[in-house]
Each structure stands twice: as C-alpha cells, then as structure tokens.
PDB file of C-alpha atoms and ligand atoms in Angstrom:
ATOM      1  CA  UNK A  14     106.119 125.763  89.704  1.00 73.00           C
ATOM      2  CA  UNK A  15     108.338 122.696  89.942  1.00 81.00           C
ATOM      3  CA  UNK A  16     108.157 120.309  86.988  1.00 79.00           C
ATOM      4  CA  UNK A  17     110.430 117.675  88.538  1.00 78.00           C
ATOM      5  CA  UNK A  18     108.922 114.181  88.465  1.00 80.00           C
ATOM      6  CA  UNK A  19     110.428 111.733  90.938  1.00 88.00           C
ATOM      7  CA  UNK A  20     110.776 108.054  90.077  1.00 93.00           C
ATOM      8  CA  UNK A  21     109.930 104.878  91.963  1.00 96.00           C
ATOM      9  CA  UNK A  22     112.849 102.685  92.936  1.00 96.00           C
ATOM     10  CA  UNK A  23     112.435  99.032  93.931  1.00 96.00           C
ATOM     11  CA  UNK A  24     114.647  98.610  96.994  1.00 95.00           C
ATOM     12  CA  UNK A  25     116.694  95.411  97.247  1.00 88.00           C
ATOM     13  CA  UNK A  26     117.368  94.381 100.836  1.00 90.00           C
ATOM     14  CA  UNK A  27     119.499  91.455 101.886  1.00 88.00           C
ATOM     15  CA  UNK A  28     117.591  88.935 103.949  1.00 90.00           C
ATOM     16  CA  UNK A  29     114.116  90.295 103.164  1.00 95.00           C
ATOM     17  CA  UNK A  30     111.623  87.562 102.213  1.00 97.00           C
ATOM     18  CA  UNK A  31     111.185  87.623  98.439  1.00 96.00           C
ATOM     19  CA  UNK A  32     107.388  87.895  98.823  1.00 98.00           C
ATOM     20  CA  UNK A  33     107.893  91.394 100.252  1.00 98.00           C
ATOM     21  CA  UNK A  34     108.775  94.341  97.995  1.00 98.00           C
ATOM     22  CA  UNK A  35     109.664  97.881  98.999  1.00 98.00           C
ATOM     23  CA  UNK A  36     109.036 100.735  96.544  1.00 98.00           C
ATOM     24  CA  UNK A  37     110.690 104.047  97.376  1.00 97.00           C
ATOM     25  CA  UNK A  38     110.158 107.558  96.027  1.00 96.00           C
ATOM     26  CA  UNK A  39     113.447 109.266  97.062  1.00 90.00           C
ATOM     27  CA  UNK A  40     112.918 110.675 100.594  1.00 87.00           C
ATOM     28  CA  UNK A  41     109.166 111.174 100.082  1.00 93.00           C
ATOM     29  CA  UNK A  42     107.622 107.841 101.063  1.00 97.00           C
ATOM     30  CA  UNK A  43     107.815 104.045 100.720  1.00 98.00           C
ATOM     31  CA  UNK A  44     105.035 101.708  99.561  1.00 98.00           C
ATOM     32  CA  UNK A  45     105.078  97.934  99.967  1.00 98.00           C
ATOM     33  CA  UNK A  46     103.800  94.892  98.093  1.00 98.00           C
ATOM     34  CA  UNK A  47     103.171  91.467  99.604  1.00 98.00           C
ATOM     35  CA  UNK A  48     102.812  88.473  97.280  1.00 98.00           C
ATOM     36  CA  UNK A  49     100.773  85.676  98.803  1.00 98.00           C
ATOM     37  CA  UNK A  50      99.464  82.410  97.312  1.00 98.00           C
ATOM     38  CA  UNK A  51      96.026  83.980  96.805  1.00 98.00           C
ATOM     39  CA  UNK A  52      96.615  87.665  96.023  1.00 98.00           C
ATOM     40  CA  UNK A  53      99.114  90.500  95.794  1.00 98.00           C
ATOM     41  CA  UNK A  54      98.537  93.228  98.394  1.00 98.00           C
ATOM     42  CA  UNK A  55      99.797  96.703  97.578  1.00 98.00           C
ATOM     43  CA  UNK A  56     100.187  98.709 100.767  1.00 98.00           C
ATOM     44  CA  UNK A  57      99.769 102.398  99.811  1.00 98.00           C
ATOM     45  CA  UNK A  58      99.641 103.962  96.359  1.00 98.00           C
ATOM     46  CA  UNK A  59     102.233 106.778  96.698  1.00 98.00           C
ATOM     47  CA  UNK A  60     101.532 110.432  95.911  1.00 97.00           C
ATOM     48  CA  UNK A  61     100.438 110.359  92.245  1.00 97.00           C
ATOM     49  CA  UNK A  62      98.651 107.897  89.919  1.00 97.00           C
ATOM     50  CA  UNK A  63     101.773 107.890  87.700  1.00 97.00           C
ATOM     51  CA  UNK A  64     103.953 106.625  90.562  1.00 97.00           C
ATOM     52  CA  UNK A  65     101.351 103.984  91.475  1.00 98.00           C
ATOM     53  CA  UNK A  66     101.151 102.875  87.828  1.00 97.00           C
ATOM     54  CA  UNK A  67     104.930 102.395  87.861  1.00 97.00           C
ATOM     55  CA  UNK A  68     104.574 100.004  90.825  1.00 98.00           C
ATOM     56  CA  UNK A  69     101.711  98.108  89.165  1.00 98.00           C
ATOM     57  CA  UNK A  70     103.907  97.658  86.092  1.00 97.00           C
ATOM     58  CA  UNK A  71     106.706  96.252  88.291  1.00 97.00           C
ATOM     59  CA  UNK A  72     104.230  93.867  89.921  1.00 98.00           C
ATOM     60  CA  UNK A  73     102.923  92.451  86.634  1.00 97.00           C
ATOM     61  CA  UNK A  74     104.757  89.082  86.917  1.00 97.00           C
ATOM     62  CA  UNK A  75     103.358  88.561  90.448  1.00 97.00           C
ATOM     63  CA  UNK A  76      99.851  89.579  89.326  1.00 98.00           C
ATOM     64  CA  UNK A  77      99.662  86.821  86.706  1.00 96.00           C
ATOM     65  CA  UNK A  78      97.027  84.491  88.183  1.00 94.00           C
ATOM     66  CA  UNK A  79      96.635  86.525  91.361  1.00 97.00           C
ATOM     67  CA  UNK A  80      94.163  89.343  92.026  1.00 98.00           C
ATOM     68  CA  UNK A  81      95.329  92.698  93.336  1.00 98.00           C
ATOM     69  CA  UNK A  82      94.231  94.004  96.738  1.00 98.00           C
ATOM     70  CA  UNK A  83      95.104  97.568  97.741  1.00 98.00           C
ATOM     71  CA  UNK A  84      95.442  98.814 101.318  1.00 98.00           C
ATOM     72  CA  UNK A  85      95.698 102.491 102.341  1.00 98.00           C
ATOM     73  CA  UNK A  86      97.560 102.884 105.651  1.00 98.00           C
ATOM     74  CA  UNK A  87      95.935 106.339 106.077  1.00 98.00           C
ATOM     75  CA  UNK A  88      94.607 109.190 103.962  1.00 98.00           C
ATOM     76  CA  UNK A  89      97.686 111.467 103.971  1.00 98.00           C
ATOM     77  CA  UNK A  90      98.617 112.747 100.500  1.00 98.00           C
ATOM     78  CA  UNK A  91     101.889 110.860 100.114  1.00 97.00           C
ATOM     79  CA  UNK A  92     100.204 107.496 100.828  1.00 98.00           C
ATOM     80  CA  UNK A  93      96.930 107.586  98.842  1.00 98.00           C
ATOM     81  CA  UNK A  94      97.002 110.111  96.048  1.00 98.00           C
ATOM     82  CA  UNK A  95      97.933 107.286  93.667  1.00 98.00           C
ATOM     83  CA  UNK A  96      94.559 105.549  94.313  1.00 98.00           C
ATOM     84  CA  UNK A  97      93.144 106.706  90.957  1.00 97.00           C
ATOM     85  CA  UNK A  98      95.621 104.399  89.188  1.00 98.00           C
ATOM     86  CA  UNK A  99      93.879 101.396  90.776  1.00 97.00           C
ATOM     87  CA  UNK A 100      90.482 102.315  89.280  1.00 90.00           C
ATOM     88  CA  UNK A 101      87.988  99.442  89.364  1.00 91.00           C
ATOM     89  CA  UNK A 102      90.772  96.923  89.108  1.00 94.00           C
ATOM     90  CA  UNK A 103      90.949  96.100  92.832  1.00 98.00           C
ATOM     91  CA  UNK A 104      89.275  96.800  96.154  1.00 98.00           C
ATOM     92  CA  UNK A 105      90.922  99.608  98.126  1.00 98.00           C
ATOM     93  CA  UNK A 106      90.818  98.750 101.832  1.00 98.00           C
ATOM     94  CA  UNK A 107      91.211 101.351 104.579  1.00 98.00           C
ATOM     95  CA  UNK A 108      89.971 102.367 107.989  1.00 98.00           C
ATOM     96  CA  UNK A 109      86.401 103.707 108.054  1.00 98.00           C
ATOM     97  CA  UNK A 110      87.643 107.239 108.824  1.00 98.00           C
ATOM     98  CA  UNK A 111      89.843 107.424 105.708  1.00 98.00           C
ATOM     99  CA  UNK A 112      87.023 108.141 103.233  1.00 97.00           C
ATOM    100  CA  UNK A 113      85.803 111.171 105.178  1.00 97.00           C
ATOM    101  CA  UNK A 114      89.363 112.484 105.414  1.00 97.00           C
ATOM    102  CA  UNK A 115      89.829 112.181 101.621  1.00 96.00           C
ATOM    103  CA  UNK A 116      86.466 113.859 101.094  1.00 95.00           C
ATOM    104  CA  UNK A 117      87.197 116.754 103.455  1.00 96.00           C
ATOM    105  CA  UNK A 118      87.746 120.425 102.555  1.00 96.00           C
ATOM    106  CA  UNK A 119      91.212 120.101 104.148  1.00 96.00           C
ATOM    107  CA  UNK A 120      92.206 117.346 101.677  1.00 97.00           C
ATOM    108  CA  UNK A 121      90.981 119.465  98.750  1.00 96.00           C
ATOM    109  CA  UNK A 122      92.924 122.458 100.087  1.00 97.00           C
ATOM    110  CA  UNK A 123      96.139 120.413 100.403  1.00 97.00           C
ATOM    111  CA  UNK A 124      95.667 119.160  96.838  1.00 98.00           C
ATOM    112  CA  UNK A 125      95.128 122.692  95.493  1.00 97.00           C
ATOM    113  CA  UNK A 126      98.203 123.940  97.331  1.00 97.00           C
ATOM    114  CA  UNK A 127     100.432 121.118  96.143  1.00 97.00           C
ATOM    115  CA  UNK A 128      99.094 121.228  92.567  1.00 97.00           C
ATOM    116  CA  UNK A 129      99.972 124.917  92.442  1.00 96.00           C
ATOM    117  CA  UNK A 130     103.529 124.216  93.620  1.00 96.00           C
ATOM    118  CA  UNK A 131     104.285 121.057  91.640  1.00 95.00           C
ATOM    119  CA  UNK A 132     103.156 120.084  88.156  1.00 95.00           C
ATOM    120  CA  UNK A 133     103.056 116.368  89.053  1.00 96.00           C
ATOM    121  CA  UNK A 134     100.045 116.875  91.362  1.00 97.00           C
ATOM    122  CA  UNK A 135      97.957 118.744  88.781  1.00 95.00           C
ATOM    123  CA  UNK A 136      96.198 115.592  87.549  1.00 91.00           C
ATOM    124  CA  UNK A 137      95.605 113.989  90.959  1.00 97.00           C
ATOM    125  CA  UNK A 138      92.020 112.930  91.694  1.00 96.00           C
ATOM    126  CA  UNK A 139      91.173 111.941  95.262  1.00 97.00           C
ATOM    127  CA  UNK A 140      89.741 108.407  95.245  1.00 97.00           C
ATOM    128  CA  UNK A 141      88.143 106.968  98.377  1.00 97.00           C
ATOM    129  CA  UNK A 142      88.578 103.397  99.642  1.00 98.00           C
ATOM    130  CA  UNK A 143      85.904 100.867  98.699  1.00 97.00           C
ATOM    131  CA  UNK A 144      86.190  98.479 101.671  1.00 98.00           C
ATOM    132  CA  UNK A 145      86.463  99.847 105.212  1.00 98.00           C
ATOM    133  CA  UNK A 146      86.699  98.500 108.760  1.00 98.00           C
ATOM    134  CA  UNK A 147      87.064  99.921 112.258  1.00 97.00           C
ATOM    135  CA  UNK A 148      89.397  97.816 114.434  1.00 96.00           C
ATOM    136  CA  UNK A 149      90.995  94.870 112.672  1.00 98.00           C
ATOM    137  CA  UNK A 150      90.589  93.117 109.344  1.00 98.00           C
ATOM    138  CA  UNK A 151      92.361  89.898 108.373  1.00 98.00           C
ATOM    139  CA  UNK A 152      93.319  88.970 104.817  1.00 98.00           C
ATOM    140  CA  UNK A 153      94.038  85.247 104.451  1.00 98.00           C
ATOM    141  CA  UNK A 154      96.624  84.870 101.717  1.00 98.00           C
ATOM    142  CA  UNK A 155      97.160  81.116 102.255  1.00 98.00           C
ATOM    143  CA  UNK A 156     100.892  81.140 102.956  1.00 98.00           C
ATOM    144  CA  UNK A 157     100.775  84.593 104.593  1.00 98.00           C
ATOM    145  CA  UNK A 158      98.181  86.322 106.784  1.00 98.00           C
ATOM    146  CA  UNK A 159      97.823  90.094 106.725  1.00 98.00           C
ATOM    147  CA  UNK A 160      96.289  91.557 109.879  1.00 98.00           C
ATOM    148  CA  UNK A 161      95.259  95.179 109.338  1.00 98.00           C
ATOM    149  CA  UNK A 162      95.318  96.889 112.747  1.00 98.00           C
ATOM    150  CA  UNK A 163      93.822 100.256 113.637  1.00 98.00           C
ATOM    151  CA  UNK A 164      96.770 102.178 115.115  1.00 98.00           C
ATOM    152  CA  UNK A 165      95.595 105.804 115.569  1.00 98.00           C
ATOM    153  CA  UNK A 166      97.532 108.758 116.905  1.00 98.00           C
ATOM    154  CA  UNK A 167      99.447 109.958 113.848  1.00 98.00           C
ATOM    155  CA  UNK A 168      95.975 110.279 112.274  1.00 98.00           C
ATOM    156  CA  UNK A 169      92.538 108.903 113.297  1.00 98.00           C
ATOM    157  CA  UNK A 170      92.369 106.524 110.344  1.00 98.00           C
ATOM    158  CA  UNK A 171      95.851 105.043 110.604  1.00 98.00           C
ATOM    159  CA  UNK A 172      96.320 101.294 110.185  1.00 98.00           C
ATOM    160  CA  UNK A 173      99.418  99.090 110.335  1.00 98.00           C
ATOM    161  CA  UNK A 174      99.902  95.649 108.773  1.00 98.00           C
ATOM    162  CA  UNK A 175     101.114  92.641 110.763  1.00 98.00           C
ATOM    163  CA  UNK A 176     102.270  89.468 109.008  1.00 98.00           C
ATOM    164  CA  UNK A 177     102.929  86.872 111.749  1.00 98.00           C
ATOM    165  CA  UNK A 178     104.489  84.248 109.441  1.00 98.00           C
ATOM    166  CA  UNK A 179     107.323  86.701 108.677  1.00 98.00           C
ATOM    167  CA  UNK A 180     107.273  88.505 112.065  1.00 98.00           C
ATOM    168  CA  UNK A 181     106.984  91.581 109.859  1.00 98.00           C
ATOM    169  CA  UNK A 182     105.190  94.805 110.721  1.00 98.00           C
ATOM    170  CA  UNK A 183     104.461  97.499 108.153  1.00 98.00           C
ATOM    171  CA  UNK A 184     104.162 100.405 110.549  1.00 98.00           C
ATOM    172  CA  UNK A 185     103.100 103.126 108.092  1.00 98.00           C
ATOM    173  CA  UNK A 186     103.515 106.463 109.861  1.00 98.00           C
ATOM    174  CA  UNK A 187     102.812 105.079 113.363  1.00 98.00           C
ATOM    175  CA  UNK A 188     106.580 104.650 113.677  1.00 98.00           C
ATOM    176  CA  UNK A 189     109.162 106.758 111.921  1.00 97.00           C
ATOM    177  CA  UNK A 190     112.892 107.326 111.951  1.00 96.00           C
ATOM    178  CA  UNK A 191     113.803 109.523 113.760  1.00 96.00           C
ATOM    179  CA  UNK A 192     110.357 110.394 115.246  1.00 98.00           C
ATOM    180  CA  UNK A 193     106.701 109.947 114.249  1.00 98.00           C
ATOM    181  CA  UNK A 194     104.399 112.945 113.862  1.00 98.00           C
ATOM    182  CA  UNK A 195     101.520 113.610 116.259  1.00 98.00           C
ATOM    183  CA  UNK A 196      99.749 115.457 113.451  1.00 97.00           C
ATOM    184  CA  UNK A 197      97.168 117.240 115.618  1.00 97.00           C
ATOM    185  CA  UNK A 198      99.766 118.207 118.299  1.00 97.00           C
ATOM    186  CA  UNK A 199      97.190 117.236 120.965  1.00 98.00           C
ATOM    187  CA  UNK A 200      97.654 115.163 124.109  1.00 98.00           C
ATOM    188  CA  UNK A 201      94.893 112.713 123.228  1.00 98.00           C
ATOM    189  CA  UNK A 202      96.571 111.799 119.925  1.00 98.00           C
ATOM    190  CA  UNK A 203      99.982 111.579 121.587  1.00 98.00           C
ATOM    191  CA  UNK A 204      98.478 109.104 124.059  1.00 98.00           C
ATOM    192  CA  UNK A 205      96.863 107.127 121.216  1.00 98.00           C
ATOM    193  CA  UNK A 206     100.105 107.098 119.189  1.00 98.00           C
ATOM    194  CA  UNK A 207     102.017 105.709 122.192  1.00 98.00           C
ATOM    195  CA  UNK A 208      99.309 103.042 122.673  1.00 98.00           C
ATOM    196  CA  UNK A 209      99.622 102.145 118.975  1.00 98.00           C
ATOM    197  CA  UNK A 210     103.424 101.895 119.253  1.00 98.00           C
ATOM    198  CA  UNK A 211     103.030  99.656 122.320  1.00 98.00           C
ATOM    199  CA  UNK A 212     100.488  97.498 120.479  1.00 98.00           C
ATOM    200  CA  UNK A 213     102.966  96.998 117.626  1.00 98.00           C
ATOM    201  CA  UNK A 214     105.876  96.389 120.001  1.00 98.00           C
ATOM    202  CA  UNK A 215     103.771  93.760 121.796  1.00 98.00           C
ATOM    203  CA  UNK A 216     103.659  91.737 118.557  1.00 98.00           C
ATOM    204  CA  UNK A 217     107.442  91.273 118.883  1.00 98.00           C
ATOM    205  CA  UNK A 218     108.230  91.893 115.203  1.00 98.00           C
ATOM    206  CA  UNK A 219     111.699  91.120 113.890  1.00 97.00           C
ATOM    207  CA  UNK A 220     111.269  93.499 110.948  1.00 98.00           C
ATOM    208  CA  UNK A 221     109.560  96.889 111.133  1.00 98.00           C
ATOM    209  CA  UNK A 222     109.020  98.805 107.899  1.00 98.00           C
ATOM    210  CA  UNK A 223     107.990 102.428 108.433  1.00 98.00           C
ATOM    211  CA  UNK A 224     106.819 104.475 105.443  1.00 98.00           C
ATOM    212  CA  UNK A 225     109.559 107.024 106.131  1.00 96.00           C
ATOM    213  CA  UNK A 226     113.006 106.314 107.525  1.00 93.00           C
ATOM    214  CA  UNK A 227     114.526 103.626 105.296  1.00 93.00           C
ATOM    215  CA  UNK A 228     114.991 101.136 108.103  1.00 94.00           C
ATOM    216  CA  UNK A 229     113.898  97.603 109.005  1.00 96.00           C
ATOM    217  CA  UNK A 230     115.058  97.792 112.627  1.00 96.00           C
ATOM    218  CA  UNK A 231     112.402  96.499 115.080  1.00 97.00           C
ATOM    219  CA  UNK A 232     114.000  98.627 117.816  1.00 97.00           C
ATOM    220  CA  UNK A 233     112.550 101.666 116.029  1.00 98.00           C
ATOM    221  CA  UNK A 234     109.323 101.125 118.022  1.00 98.00           C
ATOM    222  CA  UNK A 235     111.312 101.230 121.269  1.00 98.00           C
ATOM    223  CA  UNK A 236     113.240 104.322 120.177  1.00 98.00           C
ATOM    224  CA  UNK A 237     110.048 106.185 119.223  1.00 98.00           C
ATOM    225  CA  UNK A 238     108.457 105.313 122.584  1.00 98.00           C
ATOM    226  CA  UNK A 239     111.703 106.308 124.344  1.00 98.00           C
ATOM    227  CA  UNK A 240     111.582 109.728 122.657  1.00 98.00           C
ATOM    228  CA  UNK A 241     108.041 110.414 123.881  1.00 98.00           C
ATOM    229  CA  UNK A 242     108.844 109.265 127.411  1.00 98.00           C
ATOM    230  CA  UNK A 243     112.002 111.443 127.423  1.00 97.00           C
ATOM    231  CA  UNK A 244     109.819 114.456 126.545  1.00 97.00           C
ATOM    232  CA  UNK A 245     107.342 113.562 129.315  1.00 96.00           C
ATOM    233  CA  UNK A 246     110.169 113.244 131.866  1.00 95.00           C
ATOM    234  CA  UNK A 247     111.761 116.565 130.856  1.00 95.00           C
ATOM    235  CA  UNK A 248     108.443 118.431 130.843  1.00 94.00           C
ATOM    236  CA  UNK A 249     107.657 117.037 134.304  1.00 92.00           C
ATOM    237  CA  UNK A 250     111.091 118.123 135.555  1.00 92.00           C
ATOM    238  CA  UNK A 251     110.825 121.648 134.048  1.00 93.00           C
ATOM    239  CA  UNK A 252     107.343 122.152 135.492  1.00 89.00           C
ATOM    240  CA  UNK A 253     108.534 121.054 138.937  1.00 88.00           C
ATOM    241  CA  UNK A 254     111.473 123.491 138.619  1.00 88.00           C
ATOM    242  CA  UNK A 255     108.979 126.158 137.461  1.00 85.00           C
ATOM    243  CA  UNK A 256     110.917 126.803 134.279  1.00 82.00           C
ATOM    244  CA  UNK A 257     109.403 127.764 130.930  1.00 79.00           C
ATOM    245  CA  UNK A 258     109.483 124.525 128.895  1.00 77.00           C
ATOM    246  CA  UNK A 259     109.423 126.105 125.426  1.00 74.00           C
ATOM    247  CA  UNK A 260     112.622 128.036 126.136  1.00 77.00           C
ATOM    248  CA  UNK A 261     114.415 125.237 127.947  1.00 86.00           C
ATOM    249  CA  UNK A 262     117.471 123.834 126.140  1.00 88.00           C
ATOM    250  CA  UNK A 263     116.511 120.415 127.539  1.00 91.00           C
ATOM    251  CA  UNK A 264     113.598 120.388 125.074  1.00 94.00           C
ATOM    252  CA  UNK A 265     115.581 121.657 122.068  1.00 93.00           C
ATOM    253  CA  UNK A 266     115.419 119.646 118.835  1.00 95.00           C
ATOM    254  CA  UNK A 267     119.095 118.656 118.799  1.00 93.00           C
ATOM    255  CA  UNK A 268     118.891 117.734 122.505  1.00 93.00           C
ATOM    256  CA  UNK A 269     115.984 115.354 122.019  1.00 95.00           C
ATOM    257  CA  UNK A 270     116.081 114.012 118.453  1.00 96.00           C
ATOM    258  CA  UNK A 271     118.877 111.809 117.207  1.00 90.00           C
ATOM    259  CA  UNK A 272     119.001 111.678 113.396  1.00 90.00           C
ATOM    260  CA  UNK A 273     121.420 108.861 112.647  1.00 85.00           C
ATOM    261  CA  UNK A 274     121.019 108.825 108.842  1.00 86.00           C
ATOM    262  CA  UNK A 275     121.799 111.541 106.296  1.00 86.00           C
ATOM    263  CA  UNK A 276     118.696 113.656 105.670  1.00 88.00           C
ATOM    264  CA  UNK A 277     117.945 116.695 103.511  1.00 91.00           C
ATOM    265  CA  UNK A 278     117.473 120.156 105.025  1.00 93.00           C
ATOM    266  CA  UNK A 279     113.787 119.851 104.150  1.00 92.00           C
ATOM    267  CA  UNK A 280     113.515 116.610 106.147  1.00 93.00           C
ATOM    268  CA  UNK A 281     115.364 118.194 109.085  1.00 94.00           C
ATOM    269  CA  UNK A 282     112.894 121.111 109.061  1.00 96.00           C
ATOM    270  CA  UNK A 283     109.997 118.634 108.917  1.00 96.00           C
ATOM    271  CA  UNK A 284     111.255 116.667 111.943  1.00 97.00           C
ATOM    272  CA  UNK A 285     111.884 119.896 113.811  1.00 96.00           C
ATOM    273  CA  UNK A 286     108.196 120.744 113.235  1.00 97.00           C
ATOM    274  CA  UNK A 287     107.222 117.218 114.411  1.00 98.00           C
ATOM    275  CA  UNK A 288     109.297 117.771 117.545  1.00 97.00           C
ATOM    276  CA  UNK A 289     107.524 121.072 118.309  1.00 96.00           C
ATOM    277  CA  UNK A 290     104.161 119.327 117.907  1.00 97.00           C
ATOM    278  CA  UNK A 291     105.270 116.521 120.231  1.00 97.00           C
ATOM    279  CA  UNK A 292     106.418 119.061 122.841  1.00 96.00           C
ATOM    280  CA  UNK A 293     103.037 120.873 122.609  1.00 95.00           C
ATOM    281  CA  UNK A 294     101.147 117.604 123.035  1.00 97.00           C
ATOM    282  CA  UNK A 295     103.363 116.624 125.994  1.00 97.00           C
ATOM    283  CA  UNK A 296     102.784 120.005 127.673  1.00 94.00           C
ATOM    284  CA  UNK A 297      99.034 119.651 127.164  1.00 95.00           C
ATOM    285  CA  UNK A 298      99.215 116.186 128.712  1.00 95.00           C
ATOM    286  CA  UNK A 299     101.187 117.538 131.684  1.00 93.00           C
ATOM    287  CA  UNK A 300      98.548 120.272 132.261  1.00 92.00           C
ATOM    288  CA  UNK A 301      95.743 117.702 132.076  1.00 93.00           C
ATOM    289  CA  UNK A 302      97.590 115.449 134.552  1.00 90.00           C
ATOM    290  CA  UNK A 303      98.137 118.440 136.858  1.00 88.00           C
ATOM    291  CA  UNK A 304      94.441 119.471 136.710  1.00 88.00           C
ATOM    292  CA  UNK A 305      93.394 115.897 137.438  1.00 88.00           C
ATOM    293  CA  UNK A 306      95.690 115.643 140.472  1.00 86.00           C
ATOM    294  CA  UNK A 307      94.418 119.048 141.731  1.00 86.00           C
ATOM    295  CA  UNK A 308      90.827 117.855 141.479  1.00 86.00           C
ATOM    296  CA  UNK A 309      91.713 114.708 143.412  1.00 81.00           C
ATOM    297  CA  UNK A 310      93.515 116.637 146.175  1.00 75.00           C
TER     298      UNK A 310
HETATM  299 ZN1   ZN B   7     101.092 110.369 107.433  1.00 93.35          ZN
END
C-alpha cells in the first residue's frame, strides 16, 4: 500500500483576477475558489478531506466576513471525496444526479479499491451534496455572478461554472488537455459531451480552467471538439473504405492525440484509455447513423 500523501499547491498565474484561486494536487486534479463580495465559492473539494482542509485553511483570510459555498462539478472521486471536510459549515451544491452517484455501489467499490491501494483514502467518507438543481443555478455574488450549467457527457451529473464578469469558464472535466473522457464510452454521451463543449464555446470565454490539464487557454474547447470531429471523419472514411477501424493506424493514439505538455507515463496511459473510449463511442455513433440512413432508404 502506498503511504505517500500529496500536497495542495496554490498556483500563481500572471494576469488571473485576484478573486480567482487555483489549487493543484500535482497531476491529480485542480480545485478553484472564487471570492465575491457576498461569499467565497469553493469549486470541488479534491480527493480527501485532508486536502480540502488545506484549501480551507488557505482561504481563511477571504472567509473572514464571508460565508463559504461549496460546488461539486461532478461526483468523480478526485473532485468530491474531500466533501467531509466541509461538514455542516456550508451548503454543498451539485447537479441532482450527483447524490445518487455518490450513494451508488460503484462509488463504494471505487472507494474500497482506492483505500486498499493508498493509505490516504482509508479515512474518506462519501458525503452527498445538500443543494441540487437540474439545468442551471445562478449564485449572485454582487461583484461576480456564478452560473452553474449542466454540461453532461463526461458524466450525467457534470456541471461547469460560467462567470460572465471575468469571461471565465471553469470547465471541470467537460474539457481537458489533451482530451476529455467520455466515461461511458457510448455514443449518446459522446454526443452530449460535444453539445456541452459547444455550449461552453458559445459563451466566448477568454479563460477556460479545466480540472486537469494546467491550462487557461480558451481554445481548449475548440481543440477538444476538433479531436472528436477528427475521429468522426476518420471512422466515416474507414467504414466507406471497408477497413477495420480498430486496427487502422489513422485511429492510433499518437496519430490522433497531441500531448503538448510533459505528462507522466500514468497520465499517458490514462489518455490512451480515454482515446479508446472515444473511438468506441464514435464507432457506435457511426453504426447508429448507418442504421438510421438504411431505415430511411
Ligand atoms: Zn471526472
């Protein structure tokens, strides 16, 4: 069992509004804090209560005279397993589907598996959100407005945060550098993820903060959409040429995914798995499109 405990680092970025803070746990995940006139919003609680407590300690000066509001972008382990550190101190806001995901046998199984592998997860208790919504929820901070937007596809319960005054979008896992994960590997979720990416792109953000990828580049949304449309084009071409897509070099990981930043071998293996899921979802979509056109003919 690993006994390594990662630390939270507050990331300093030139040009970022000082009301926005980025908290990073090495290459695991980022969380974000937004200080408004009326409250401090913590977007995600990281993967353990200890890591979340470290953020809350960092935020103490901002929390003097301002209540804390917590938002879960979605119920994946690296984003919400710190919820227990919040306790009764603040509302935890999430999409209505997040509670059921945290309460599911799958979530318990992931926790058991990770707690067996790493000491730091042994004390994790899954804590559900206390305030939920289905499409959009707006938090009026006075100087800043936080629009919480349902952006499914990566998972059913995924939400992103849009702050129009800063043209800033916290994309969660809806966008990712180099590619986002269609977790289910199904066509329907691929379609929903692309719709979510288009919805975020339509806001015309000048800063996009994904939870993984260490970037602020708004063109990330365009690049992620470009990747999915490249897969669709190549699958269409291979089917028309009657070639086996899974063996085609045109759909190989290195052919399709451009990793511009240094990443660990573990991260490379993860994105390779994401790529295989995206290819599966694209193939399923191509079969559905084919069946539909056959029925029409
Ligand atoms: Zn996720």
